[in-house]
Short mmCIF file of C-alpha atoms in Angstrom, two decimals:
data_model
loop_
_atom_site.label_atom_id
_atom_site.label_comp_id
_atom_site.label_asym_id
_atom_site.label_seq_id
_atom_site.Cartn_x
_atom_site.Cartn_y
_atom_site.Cartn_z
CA UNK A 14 17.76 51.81 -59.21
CA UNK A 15 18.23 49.30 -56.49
CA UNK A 16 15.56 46.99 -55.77
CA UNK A 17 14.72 46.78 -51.86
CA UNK A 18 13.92 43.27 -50.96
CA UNK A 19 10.75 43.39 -48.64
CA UNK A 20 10.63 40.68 -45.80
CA UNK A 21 8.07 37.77 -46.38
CA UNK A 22 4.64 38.42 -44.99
CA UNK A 23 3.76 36.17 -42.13
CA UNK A 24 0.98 34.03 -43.16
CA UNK A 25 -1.51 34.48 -40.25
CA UNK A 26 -2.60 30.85 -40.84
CA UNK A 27 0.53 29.36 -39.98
CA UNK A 28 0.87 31.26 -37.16
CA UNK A 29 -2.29 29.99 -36.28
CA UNK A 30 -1.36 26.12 -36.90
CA UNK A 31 1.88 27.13 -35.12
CA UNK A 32 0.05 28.03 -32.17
CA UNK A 33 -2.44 24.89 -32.09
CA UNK A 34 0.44 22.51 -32.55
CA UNK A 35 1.98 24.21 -29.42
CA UNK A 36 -1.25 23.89 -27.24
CA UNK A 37 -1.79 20.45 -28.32
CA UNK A 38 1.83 19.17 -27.58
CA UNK A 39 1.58 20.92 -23.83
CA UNK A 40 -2.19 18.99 -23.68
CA UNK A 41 -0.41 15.66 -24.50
CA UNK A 42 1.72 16.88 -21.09
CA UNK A 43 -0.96 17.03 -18.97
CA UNK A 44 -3.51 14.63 -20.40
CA UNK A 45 -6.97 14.18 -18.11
CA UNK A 46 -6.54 11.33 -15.70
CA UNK A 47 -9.41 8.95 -14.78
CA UNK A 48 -11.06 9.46 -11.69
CA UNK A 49 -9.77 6.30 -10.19
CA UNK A 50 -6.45 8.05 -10.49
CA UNK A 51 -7.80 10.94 -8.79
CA UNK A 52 -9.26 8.80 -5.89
CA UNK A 53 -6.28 6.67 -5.08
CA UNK A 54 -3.72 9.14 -5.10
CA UNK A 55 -5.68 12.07 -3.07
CA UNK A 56 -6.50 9.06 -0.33
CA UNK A 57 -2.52 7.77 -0.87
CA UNK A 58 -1.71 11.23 -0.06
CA UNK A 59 -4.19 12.25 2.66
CA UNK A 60 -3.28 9.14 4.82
CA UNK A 61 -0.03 9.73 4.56
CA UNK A 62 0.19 13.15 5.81
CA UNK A 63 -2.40 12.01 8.39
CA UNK A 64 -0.19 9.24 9.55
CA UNK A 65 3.41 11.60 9.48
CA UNK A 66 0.97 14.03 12.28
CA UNK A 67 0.13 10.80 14.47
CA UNK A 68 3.85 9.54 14.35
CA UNK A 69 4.95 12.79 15.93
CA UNK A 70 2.40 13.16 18.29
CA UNK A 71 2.50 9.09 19.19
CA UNK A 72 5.88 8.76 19.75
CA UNK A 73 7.01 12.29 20.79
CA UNK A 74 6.56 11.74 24.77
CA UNK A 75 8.66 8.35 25.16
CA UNK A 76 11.12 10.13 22.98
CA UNK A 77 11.06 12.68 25.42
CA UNK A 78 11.33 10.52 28.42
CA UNK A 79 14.51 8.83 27.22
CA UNK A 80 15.97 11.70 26.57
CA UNK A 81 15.94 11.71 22.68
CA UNK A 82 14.98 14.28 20.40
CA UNK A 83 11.26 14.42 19.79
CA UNK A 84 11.05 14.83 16.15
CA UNK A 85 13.32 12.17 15.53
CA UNK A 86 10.67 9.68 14.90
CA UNK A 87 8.63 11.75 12.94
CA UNK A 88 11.74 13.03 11.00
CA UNK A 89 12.48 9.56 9.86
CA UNK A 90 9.07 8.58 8.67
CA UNK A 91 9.30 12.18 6.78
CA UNK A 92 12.45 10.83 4.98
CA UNK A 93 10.21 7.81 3.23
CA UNK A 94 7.49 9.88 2.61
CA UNK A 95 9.35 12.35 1.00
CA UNK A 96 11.28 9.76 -1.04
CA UNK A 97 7.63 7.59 -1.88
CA UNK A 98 5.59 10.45 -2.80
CA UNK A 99 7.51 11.64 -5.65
CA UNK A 100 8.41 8.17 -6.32
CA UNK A 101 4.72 7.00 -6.67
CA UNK A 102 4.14 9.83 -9.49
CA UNK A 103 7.06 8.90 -11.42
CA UNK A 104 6.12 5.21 -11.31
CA UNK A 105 2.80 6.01 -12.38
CA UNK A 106 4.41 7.15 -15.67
CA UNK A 107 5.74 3.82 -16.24
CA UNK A 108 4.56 2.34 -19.21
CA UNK A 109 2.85 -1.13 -18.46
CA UNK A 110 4.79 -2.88 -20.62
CA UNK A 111 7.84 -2.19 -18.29
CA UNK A 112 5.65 -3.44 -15.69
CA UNK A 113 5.43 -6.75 -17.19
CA UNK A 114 9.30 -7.29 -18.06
CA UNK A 115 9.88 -6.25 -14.47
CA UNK A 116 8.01 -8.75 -12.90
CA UNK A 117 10.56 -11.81 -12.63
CA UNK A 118 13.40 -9.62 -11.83
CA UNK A 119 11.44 -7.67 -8.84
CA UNK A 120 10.35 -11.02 -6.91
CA UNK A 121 13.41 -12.78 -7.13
CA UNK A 122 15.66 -9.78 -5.81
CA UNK A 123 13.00 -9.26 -2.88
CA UNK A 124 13.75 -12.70 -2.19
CA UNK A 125 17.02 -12.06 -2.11
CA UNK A 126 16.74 -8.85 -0.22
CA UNK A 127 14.75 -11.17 2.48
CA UNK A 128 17.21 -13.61 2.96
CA UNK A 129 19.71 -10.72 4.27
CA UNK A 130 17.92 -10.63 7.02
CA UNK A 131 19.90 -14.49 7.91
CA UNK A 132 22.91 -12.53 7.64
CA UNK A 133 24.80 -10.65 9.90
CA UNK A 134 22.99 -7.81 8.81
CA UNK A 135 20.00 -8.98 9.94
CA UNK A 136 18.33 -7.90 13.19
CA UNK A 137 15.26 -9.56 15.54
CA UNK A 138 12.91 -7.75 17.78
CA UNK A 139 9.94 -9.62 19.57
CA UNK A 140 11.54 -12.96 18.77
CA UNK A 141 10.80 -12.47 14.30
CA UNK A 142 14.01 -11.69 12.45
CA UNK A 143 12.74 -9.68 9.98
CA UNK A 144 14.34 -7.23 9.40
CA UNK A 145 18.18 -5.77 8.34
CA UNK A 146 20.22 -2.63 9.23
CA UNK A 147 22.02 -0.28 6.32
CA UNK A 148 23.66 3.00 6.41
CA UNK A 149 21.92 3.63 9.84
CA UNK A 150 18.07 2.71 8.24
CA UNK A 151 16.18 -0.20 9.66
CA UNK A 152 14.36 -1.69 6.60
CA UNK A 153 11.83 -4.65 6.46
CA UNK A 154 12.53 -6.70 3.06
CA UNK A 155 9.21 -8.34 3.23
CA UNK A 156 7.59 -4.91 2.75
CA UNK A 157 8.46 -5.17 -0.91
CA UNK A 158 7.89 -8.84 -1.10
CA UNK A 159 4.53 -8.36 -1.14
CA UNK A 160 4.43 -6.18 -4.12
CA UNK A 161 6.63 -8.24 -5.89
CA UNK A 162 4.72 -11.16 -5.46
CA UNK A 163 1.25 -9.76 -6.73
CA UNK A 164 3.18 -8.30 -9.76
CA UNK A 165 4.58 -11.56 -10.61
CA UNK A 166 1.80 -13.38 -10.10
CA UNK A 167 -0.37 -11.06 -12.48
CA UNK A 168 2.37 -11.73 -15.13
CA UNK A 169 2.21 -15.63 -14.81
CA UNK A 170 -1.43 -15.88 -14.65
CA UNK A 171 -2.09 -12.94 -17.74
CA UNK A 172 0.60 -15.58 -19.43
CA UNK A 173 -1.66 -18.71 -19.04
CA UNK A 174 -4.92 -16.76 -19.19
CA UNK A 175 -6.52 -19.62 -21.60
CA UNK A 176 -5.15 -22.68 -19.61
CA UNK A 177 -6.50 -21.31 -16.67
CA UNK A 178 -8.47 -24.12 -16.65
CA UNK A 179 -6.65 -27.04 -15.48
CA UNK A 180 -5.25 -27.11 -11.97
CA UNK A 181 -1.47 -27.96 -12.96
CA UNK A 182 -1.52 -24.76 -14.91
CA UNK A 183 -3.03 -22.69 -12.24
CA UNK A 184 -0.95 -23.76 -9.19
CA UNK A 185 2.04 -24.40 -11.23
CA UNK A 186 4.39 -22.16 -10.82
CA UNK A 187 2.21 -20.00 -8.68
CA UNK A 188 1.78 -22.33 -5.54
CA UNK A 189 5.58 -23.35 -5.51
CA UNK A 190 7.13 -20.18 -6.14
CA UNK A 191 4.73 -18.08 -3.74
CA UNK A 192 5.04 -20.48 -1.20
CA UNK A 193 9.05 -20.16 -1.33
CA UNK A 194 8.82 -16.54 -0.99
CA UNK A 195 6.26 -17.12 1.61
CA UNK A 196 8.53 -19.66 3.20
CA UNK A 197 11.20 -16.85 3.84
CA UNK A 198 9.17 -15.18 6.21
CA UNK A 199 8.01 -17.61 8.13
CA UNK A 200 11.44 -18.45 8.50
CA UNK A 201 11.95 -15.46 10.14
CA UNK A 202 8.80 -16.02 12.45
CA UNK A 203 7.13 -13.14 11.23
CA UNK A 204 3.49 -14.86 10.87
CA UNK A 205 1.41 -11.18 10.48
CA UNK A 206 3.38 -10.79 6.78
CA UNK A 207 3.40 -14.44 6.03
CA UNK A 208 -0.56 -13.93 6.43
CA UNK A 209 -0.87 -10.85 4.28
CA UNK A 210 1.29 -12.46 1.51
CA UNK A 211 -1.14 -15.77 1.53
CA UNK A 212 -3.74 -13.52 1.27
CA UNK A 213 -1.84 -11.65 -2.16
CA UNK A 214 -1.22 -15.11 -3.23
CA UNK A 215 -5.51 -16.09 -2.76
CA UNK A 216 -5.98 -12.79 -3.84
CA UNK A 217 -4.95 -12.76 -7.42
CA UNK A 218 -6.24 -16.10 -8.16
CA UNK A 219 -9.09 -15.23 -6.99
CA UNK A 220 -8.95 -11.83 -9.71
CA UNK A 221 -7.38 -14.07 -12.37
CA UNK A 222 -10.84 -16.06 -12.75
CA UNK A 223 -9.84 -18.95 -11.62
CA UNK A 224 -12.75 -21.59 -11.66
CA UNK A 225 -14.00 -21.70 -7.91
CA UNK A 226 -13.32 -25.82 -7.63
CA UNK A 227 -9.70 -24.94 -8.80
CA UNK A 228 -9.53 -21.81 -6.00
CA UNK A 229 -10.84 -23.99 -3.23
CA UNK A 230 -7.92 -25.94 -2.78
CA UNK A 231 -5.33 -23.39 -2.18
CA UNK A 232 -8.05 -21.47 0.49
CA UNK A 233 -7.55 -24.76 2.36
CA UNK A 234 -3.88 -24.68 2.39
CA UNK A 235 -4.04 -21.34 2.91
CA UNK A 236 -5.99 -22.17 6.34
CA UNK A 237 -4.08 -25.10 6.84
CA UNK A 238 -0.94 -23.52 6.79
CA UNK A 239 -2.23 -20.86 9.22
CA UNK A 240 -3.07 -23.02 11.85
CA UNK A 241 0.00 -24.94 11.48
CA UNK A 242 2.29 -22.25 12.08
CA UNK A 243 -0.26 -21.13 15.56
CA UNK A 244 -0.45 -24.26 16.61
CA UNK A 245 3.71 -24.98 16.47
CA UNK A 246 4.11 -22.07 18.72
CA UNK A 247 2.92 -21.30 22.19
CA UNK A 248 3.57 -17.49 22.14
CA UNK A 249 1.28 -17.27 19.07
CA UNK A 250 -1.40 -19.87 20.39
CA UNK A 251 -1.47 -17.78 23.82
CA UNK A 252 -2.35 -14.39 21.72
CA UNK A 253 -4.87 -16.48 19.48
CA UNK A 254 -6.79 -18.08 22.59
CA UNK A 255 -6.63 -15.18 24.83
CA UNK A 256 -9.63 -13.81 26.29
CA UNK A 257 -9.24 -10.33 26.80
CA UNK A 258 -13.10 -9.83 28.43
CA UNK A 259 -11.77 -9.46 32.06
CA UNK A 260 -9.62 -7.71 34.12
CA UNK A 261 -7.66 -10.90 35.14
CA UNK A 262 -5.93 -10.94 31.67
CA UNK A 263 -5.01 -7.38 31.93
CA UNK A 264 -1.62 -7.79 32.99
CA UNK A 265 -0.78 -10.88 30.36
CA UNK A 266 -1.32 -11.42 26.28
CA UNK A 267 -4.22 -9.01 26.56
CA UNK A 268 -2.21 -5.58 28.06
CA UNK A 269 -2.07 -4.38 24.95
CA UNK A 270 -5.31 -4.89 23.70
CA UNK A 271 -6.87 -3.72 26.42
CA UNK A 272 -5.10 -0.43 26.77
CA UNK A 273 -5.85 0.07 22.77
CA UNK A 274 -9.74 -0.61 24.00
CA UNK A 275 -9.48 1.88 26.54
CA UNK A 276 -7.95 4.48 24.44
CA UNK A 277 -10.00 3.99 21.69
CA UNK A 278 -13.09 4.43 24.57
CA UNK A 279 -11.51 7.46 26.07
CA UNK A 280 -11.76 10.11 23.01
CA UNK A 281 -15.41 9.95 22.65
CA UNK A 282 -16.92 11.37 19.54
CA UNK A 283 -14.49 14.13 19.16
CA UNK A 284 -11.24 12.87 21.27
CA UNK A 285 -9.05 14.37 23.81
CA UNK A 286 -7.36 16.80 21.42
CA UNK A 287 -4.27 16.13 19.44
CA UNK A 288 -1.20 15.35 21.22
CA UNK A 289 -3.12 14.69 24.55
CA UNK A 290 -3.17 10.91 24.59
CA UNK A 291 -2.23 9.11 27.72
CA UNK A 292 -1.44 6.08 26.78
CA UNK A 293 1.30 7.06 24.66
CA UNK A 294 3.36 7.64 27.65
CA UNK A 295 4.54 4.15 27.81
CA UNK A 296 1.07 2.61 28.54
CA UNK A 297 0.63 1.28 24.93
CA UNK A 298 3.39 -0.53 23.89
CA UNK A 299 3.62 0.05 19.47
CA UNK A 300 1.75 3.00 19.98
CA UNK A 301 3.63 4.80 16.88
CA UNK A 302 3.14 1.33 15.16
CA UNK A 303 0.76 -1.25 14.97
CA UNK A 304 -1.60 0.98 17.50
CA UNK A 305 -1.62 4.16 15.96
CA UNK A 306 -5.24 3.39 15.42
CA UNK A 307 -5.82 3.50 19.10
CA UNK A 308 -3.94 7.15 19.55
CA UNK A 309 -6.20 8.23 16.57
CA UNK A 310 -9.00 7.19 18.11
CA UNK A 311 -7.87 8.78 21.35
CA UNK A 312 -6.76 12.31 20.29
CA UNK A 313 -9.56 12.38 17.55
CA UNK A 314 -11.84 10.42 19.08
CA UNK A 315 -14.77 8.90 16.54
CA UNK A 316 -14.55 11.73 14.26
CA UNK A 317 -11.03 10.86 13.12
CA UNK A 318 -11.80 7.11 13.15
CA UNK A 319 -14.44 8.05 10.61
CA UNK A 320 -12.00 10.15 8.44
CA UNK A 321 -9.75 7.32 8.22
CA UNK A 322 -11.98 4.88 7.56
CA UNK A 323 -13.52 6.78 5.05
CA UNK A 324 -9.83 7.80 2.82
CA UNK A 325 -9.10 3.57 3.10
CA UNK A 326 -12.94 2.97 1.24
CA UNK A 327 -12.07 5.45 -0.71
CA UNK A 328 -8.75 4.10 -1.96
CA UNK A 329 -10.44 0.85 -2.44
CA UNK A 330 -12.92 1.76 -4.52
CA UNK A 331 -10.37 3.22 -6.73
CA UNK A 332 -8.60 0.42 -7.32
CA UNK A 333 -11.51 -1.78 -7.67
CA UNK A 334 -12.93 0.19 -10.41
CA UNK A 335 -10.06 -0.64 -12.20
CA UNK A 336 -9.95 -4.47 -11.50
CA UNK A 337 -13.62 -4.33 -13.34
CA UNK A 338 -13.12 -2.06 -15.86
CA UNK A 339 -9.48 -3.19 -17.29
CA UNK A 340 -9.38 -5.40 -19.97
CA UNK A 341 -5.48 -6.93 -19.41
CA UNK A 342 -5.86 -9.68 -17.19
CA UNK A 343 -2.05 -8.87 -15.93
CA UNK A 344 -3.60 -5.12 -14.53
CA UNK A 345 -6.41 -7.59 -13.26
CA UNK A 346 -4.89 -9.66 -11.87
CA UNK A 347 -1.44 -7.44 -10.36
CA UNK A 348 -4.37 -4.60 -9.09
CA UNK A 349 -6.30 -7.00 -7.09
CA UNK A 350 -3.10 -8.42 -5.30
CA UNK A 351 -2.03 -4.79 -4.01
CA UNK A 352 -5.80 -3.87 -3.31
CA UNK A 353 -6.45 -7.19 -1.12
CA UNK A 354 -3.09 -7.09 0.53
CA UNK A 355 -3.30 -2.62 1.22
CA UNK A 356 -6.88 -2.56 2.36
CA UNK A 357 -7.42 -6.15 4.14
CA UNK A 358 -4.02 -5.18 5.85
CA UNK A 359 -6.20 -2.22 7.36
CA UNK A 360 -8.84 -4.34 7.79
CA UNK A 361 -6.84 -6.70 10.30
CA UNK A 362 -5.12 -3.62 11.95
CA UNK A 363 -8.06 -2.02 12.68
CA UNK A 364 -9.28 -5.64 13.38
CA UNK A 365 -6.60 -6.06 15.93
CA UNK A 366 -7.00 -2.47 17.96
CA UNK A 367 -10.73 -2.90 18.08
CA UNK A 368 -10.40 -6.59 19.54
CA UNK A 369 -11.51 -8.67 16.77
CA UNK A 370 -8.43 -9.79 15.79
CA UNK A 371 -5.44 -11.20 17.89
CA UNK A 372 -2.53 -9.44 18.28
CA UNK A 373 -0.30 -10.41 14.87
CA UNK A 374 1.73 -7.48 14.53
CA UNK A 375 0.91 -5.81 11.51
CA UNK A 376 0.80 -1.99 10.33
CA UNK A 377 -1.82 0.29 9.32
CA UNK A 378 -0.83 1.18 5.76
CA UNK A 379 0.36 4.81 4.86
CA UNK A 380 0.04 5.50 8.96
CA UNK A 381 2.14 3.01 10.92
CA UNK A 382 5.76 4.21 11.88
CA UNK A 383 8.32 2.50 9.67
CA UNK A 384 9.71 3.99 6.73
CA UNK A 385 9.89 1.05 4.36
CA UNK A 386 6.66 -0.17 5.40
CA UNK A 387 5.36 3.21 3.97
CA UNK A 388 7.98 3.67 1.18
CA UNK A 389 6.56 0.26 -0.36
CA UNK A 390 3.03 1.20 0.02
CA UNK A 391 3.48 4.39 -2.01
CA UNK A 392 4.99 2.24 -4.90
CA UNK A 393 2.88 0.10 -4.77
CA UNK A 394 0.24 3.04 -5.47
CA UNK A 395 2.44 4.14 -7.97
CA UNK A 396 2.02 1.11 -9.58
CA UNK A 397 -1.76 1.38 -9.13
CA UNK A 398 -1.97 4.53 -11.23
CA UNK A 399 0.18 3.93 -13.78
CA UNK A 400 -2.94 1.02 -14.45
CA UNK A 401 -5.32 3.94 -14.22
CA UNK A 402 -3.51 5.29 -16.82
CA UNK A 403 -5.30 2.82 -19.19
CA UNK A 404 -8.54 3.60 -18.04
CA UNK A 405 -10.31 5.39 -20.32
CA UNK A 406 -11.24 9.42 -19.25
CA UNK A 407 -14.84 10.37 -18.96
CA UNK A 408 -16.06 11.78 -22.21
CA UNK A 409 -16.90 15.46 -21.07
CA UNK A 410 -13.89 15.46 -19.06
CA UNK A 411 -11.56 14.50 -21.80
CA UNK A 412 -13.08 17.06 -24.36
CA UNK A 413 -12.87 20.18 -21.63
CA UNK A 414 -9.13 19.72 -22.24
CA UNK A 415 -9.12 19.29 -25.99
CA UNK A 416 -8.15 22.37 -28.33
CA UNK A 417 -10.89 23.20 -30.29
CA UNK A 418 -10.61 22.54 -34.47
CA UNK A 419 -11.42 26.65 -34.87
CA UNK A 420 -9.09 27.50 -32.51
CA UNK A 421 -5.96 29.09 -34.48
CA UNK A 422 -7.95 30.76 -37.79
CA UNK A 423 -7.84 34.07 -38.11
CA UNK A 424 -11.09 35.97 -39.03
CA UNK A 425 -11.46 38.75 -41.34
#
């Protein structure tokens, strides 16, 4: 008689195991992320679909009254955000190591990439030469300077983290290098970015733990430097000295602050409704750019003010939970460069539209029309979680996404 060969019964345990090792591998997917990872990239994102709605609704009616298409300026911005966002997730996968090894190589080609702009590819607008044209695109090197420069800076320092005590070792090769990639700016007269990268520069020192004798001395160069570069030229000493309390300045260095003021004053608590600014039709010169603060104010009055205010604190608490609870002096160090240089660049914007500040042109991060101005902010929160990576996930958080050990068995 022929035998019949029966298949092999299953065994319901490995099945079971099977099954585990497949939920487990998809968990390792989609590990929990730390709530300062959460916080900066909801605010990263929130602003930045904030700012694309006041680009088109800023810049739409002078579009319109040249004859141009009104979506144009709106379209472009769209085109960096759409290239950032996904960009900022992908470098937030990036293992720190990389990071580190990158840090050389990514200041010294945005060094390069600055001094294009001394080339006959380079363009000027408003007397500063900072900026180069490609394929069409208007890009601003110095955009990606700055997160060059707090990277590198966070590697050097982590580097010398026990001879942080001497000043040779602290300014040397931090002073000389930053103030050569600083010195390519001002070259190009561009004195708001030469300020935000001094402030990168004071920044991380200041995260590193430098001893407050040795951080002193750079402050005062830092100030010195400042009022150097004012001082040397009378367009920027006219802004800095202006008094814009009175109607008699109206029509000189203070037009523009004034008509931010009186935008800003017009929208109330709630604003004039979106897209009904006036002074977007040609009253407010920048009003896509370094104004767009006003036009928020305007359209949205205090209420919108508020919101944005409130995504920027947000952001920065994010990243400043992870300057205190990192242990790797180069995420130390590399986080509180980008957090100084994206939130005290709001800071002075804001500054700036509200009066405080002096007229210096620079941005509102993740709002301010220009694409690479925008394109290296969402990087540069790229780079901000990928250190939030390393935070450790809240206990109850990380076990609501952990398989069980039972899970798997089969009961009889």
């Amino acid at each position: 008689m022929t035998q019949v060969e029966r298949p092999p019964r299953s065994d319901p345990g490995s099945t079971g195991s099977r099954g585990l090792a497949a939920r487990v591998s998809l968990g390792r997917r989609f590990t929990p992320v730390s709530t300062e990872f959460l916080m900066i990239a909801s605010a990263a994102l929130m602003l930045t679909i904030f700012g694309l709605v006041m680009v088109l609704s800023a810049t739409s009616a002078t579009a319109v009254s040249k004859g141009e298409n009104p979506m144009d300026g709106a379209l472009r911005q769209g085109i960096f955000a759409v290239l950032g966002v996904p960009l900022m997730f992908l470098i937030s996968r990036l293992p720190i190591t990389l990071l580190k090894r990158m840090a050389w190589p990514a200041l010294f080609g945005s060094i390069a990439l600055q001094l294009l702009v001394f080339t006959p590819l380079g363009i000027e607008d408003g007397g500063n030469r900072n900026w180069i044209m490609i394929a069409g695109f208007t890009l601003q090197p110095s955009e990606f300077l700055k997160l060059a420069l707090a990277l590198w800076i966070g590697y050097v320092l982590m580097r010398k983290q026990t001879m942080l005590g001497t000043w040779h070792q602290v300014f040397i090769p931090v002073v000389p290098v930053g103030a050569l990639a600083i010195g390519t700016v001002i070259a190009g007269k561009d004195l708001g970015t030469a300020m935000v990268l001094v402030i990168i520069l004071l920044g991380c020192l200041f995260f590193s733990g430098v001893k407050l004798r040795l951080f002193i001395l750079p402050v005062l160069l830092g100030v010195v430097a400042v009022i150097a570069l004012a001082v040397t030229s009378p367009d920027r000493m006219r802004r800095i000295t202006a008094t814009c309390s009175d109607m008699s300045a109206y029509t000189g260095d203070c037009y523009q602050s004034i008509h931010g003021i009186w935008g800003m004053a017009s929208g109330g608590i709630f604003g004039v409704g979106l897209g009904n600014s006036q002074e977007k039709y040609g009253w407010l010169p920048a009003a896509g750019n370094d104004f767009i603060f006003a036009i928020v104010g305007e359209e949205l009055g205090l209420i919108g003010c508020i919101v944005v205010l409130a995504l920027f604190t947000l952001f920065t608490i994010g990243a400043f939970h992870i300057i205190r609870k990192t242990a790797d002096p180069f995420i130390r160090v590399a986080a509180g460069g980008i957090t100084v240089w994206i939130t005290g660049q709001a800071v002075f914007n804001i500054g700036v539209v509200i009066g405080l500040f002096p007229v210096m042109g620079v941005p509102l991060p993740f709002m301010s029309q220009g694409g690479t101005a925008l394109l290296a902010v969402l990087i540069a929160c790229g780079v901000l979680l990928s250190f939030a990576r390393t935070i450790p996930v809240a206990e109850g958080r990380s076990a609501a996404r952990t398989p069980s050990a039972g899970r798997g068995k089969v009961t009889r």
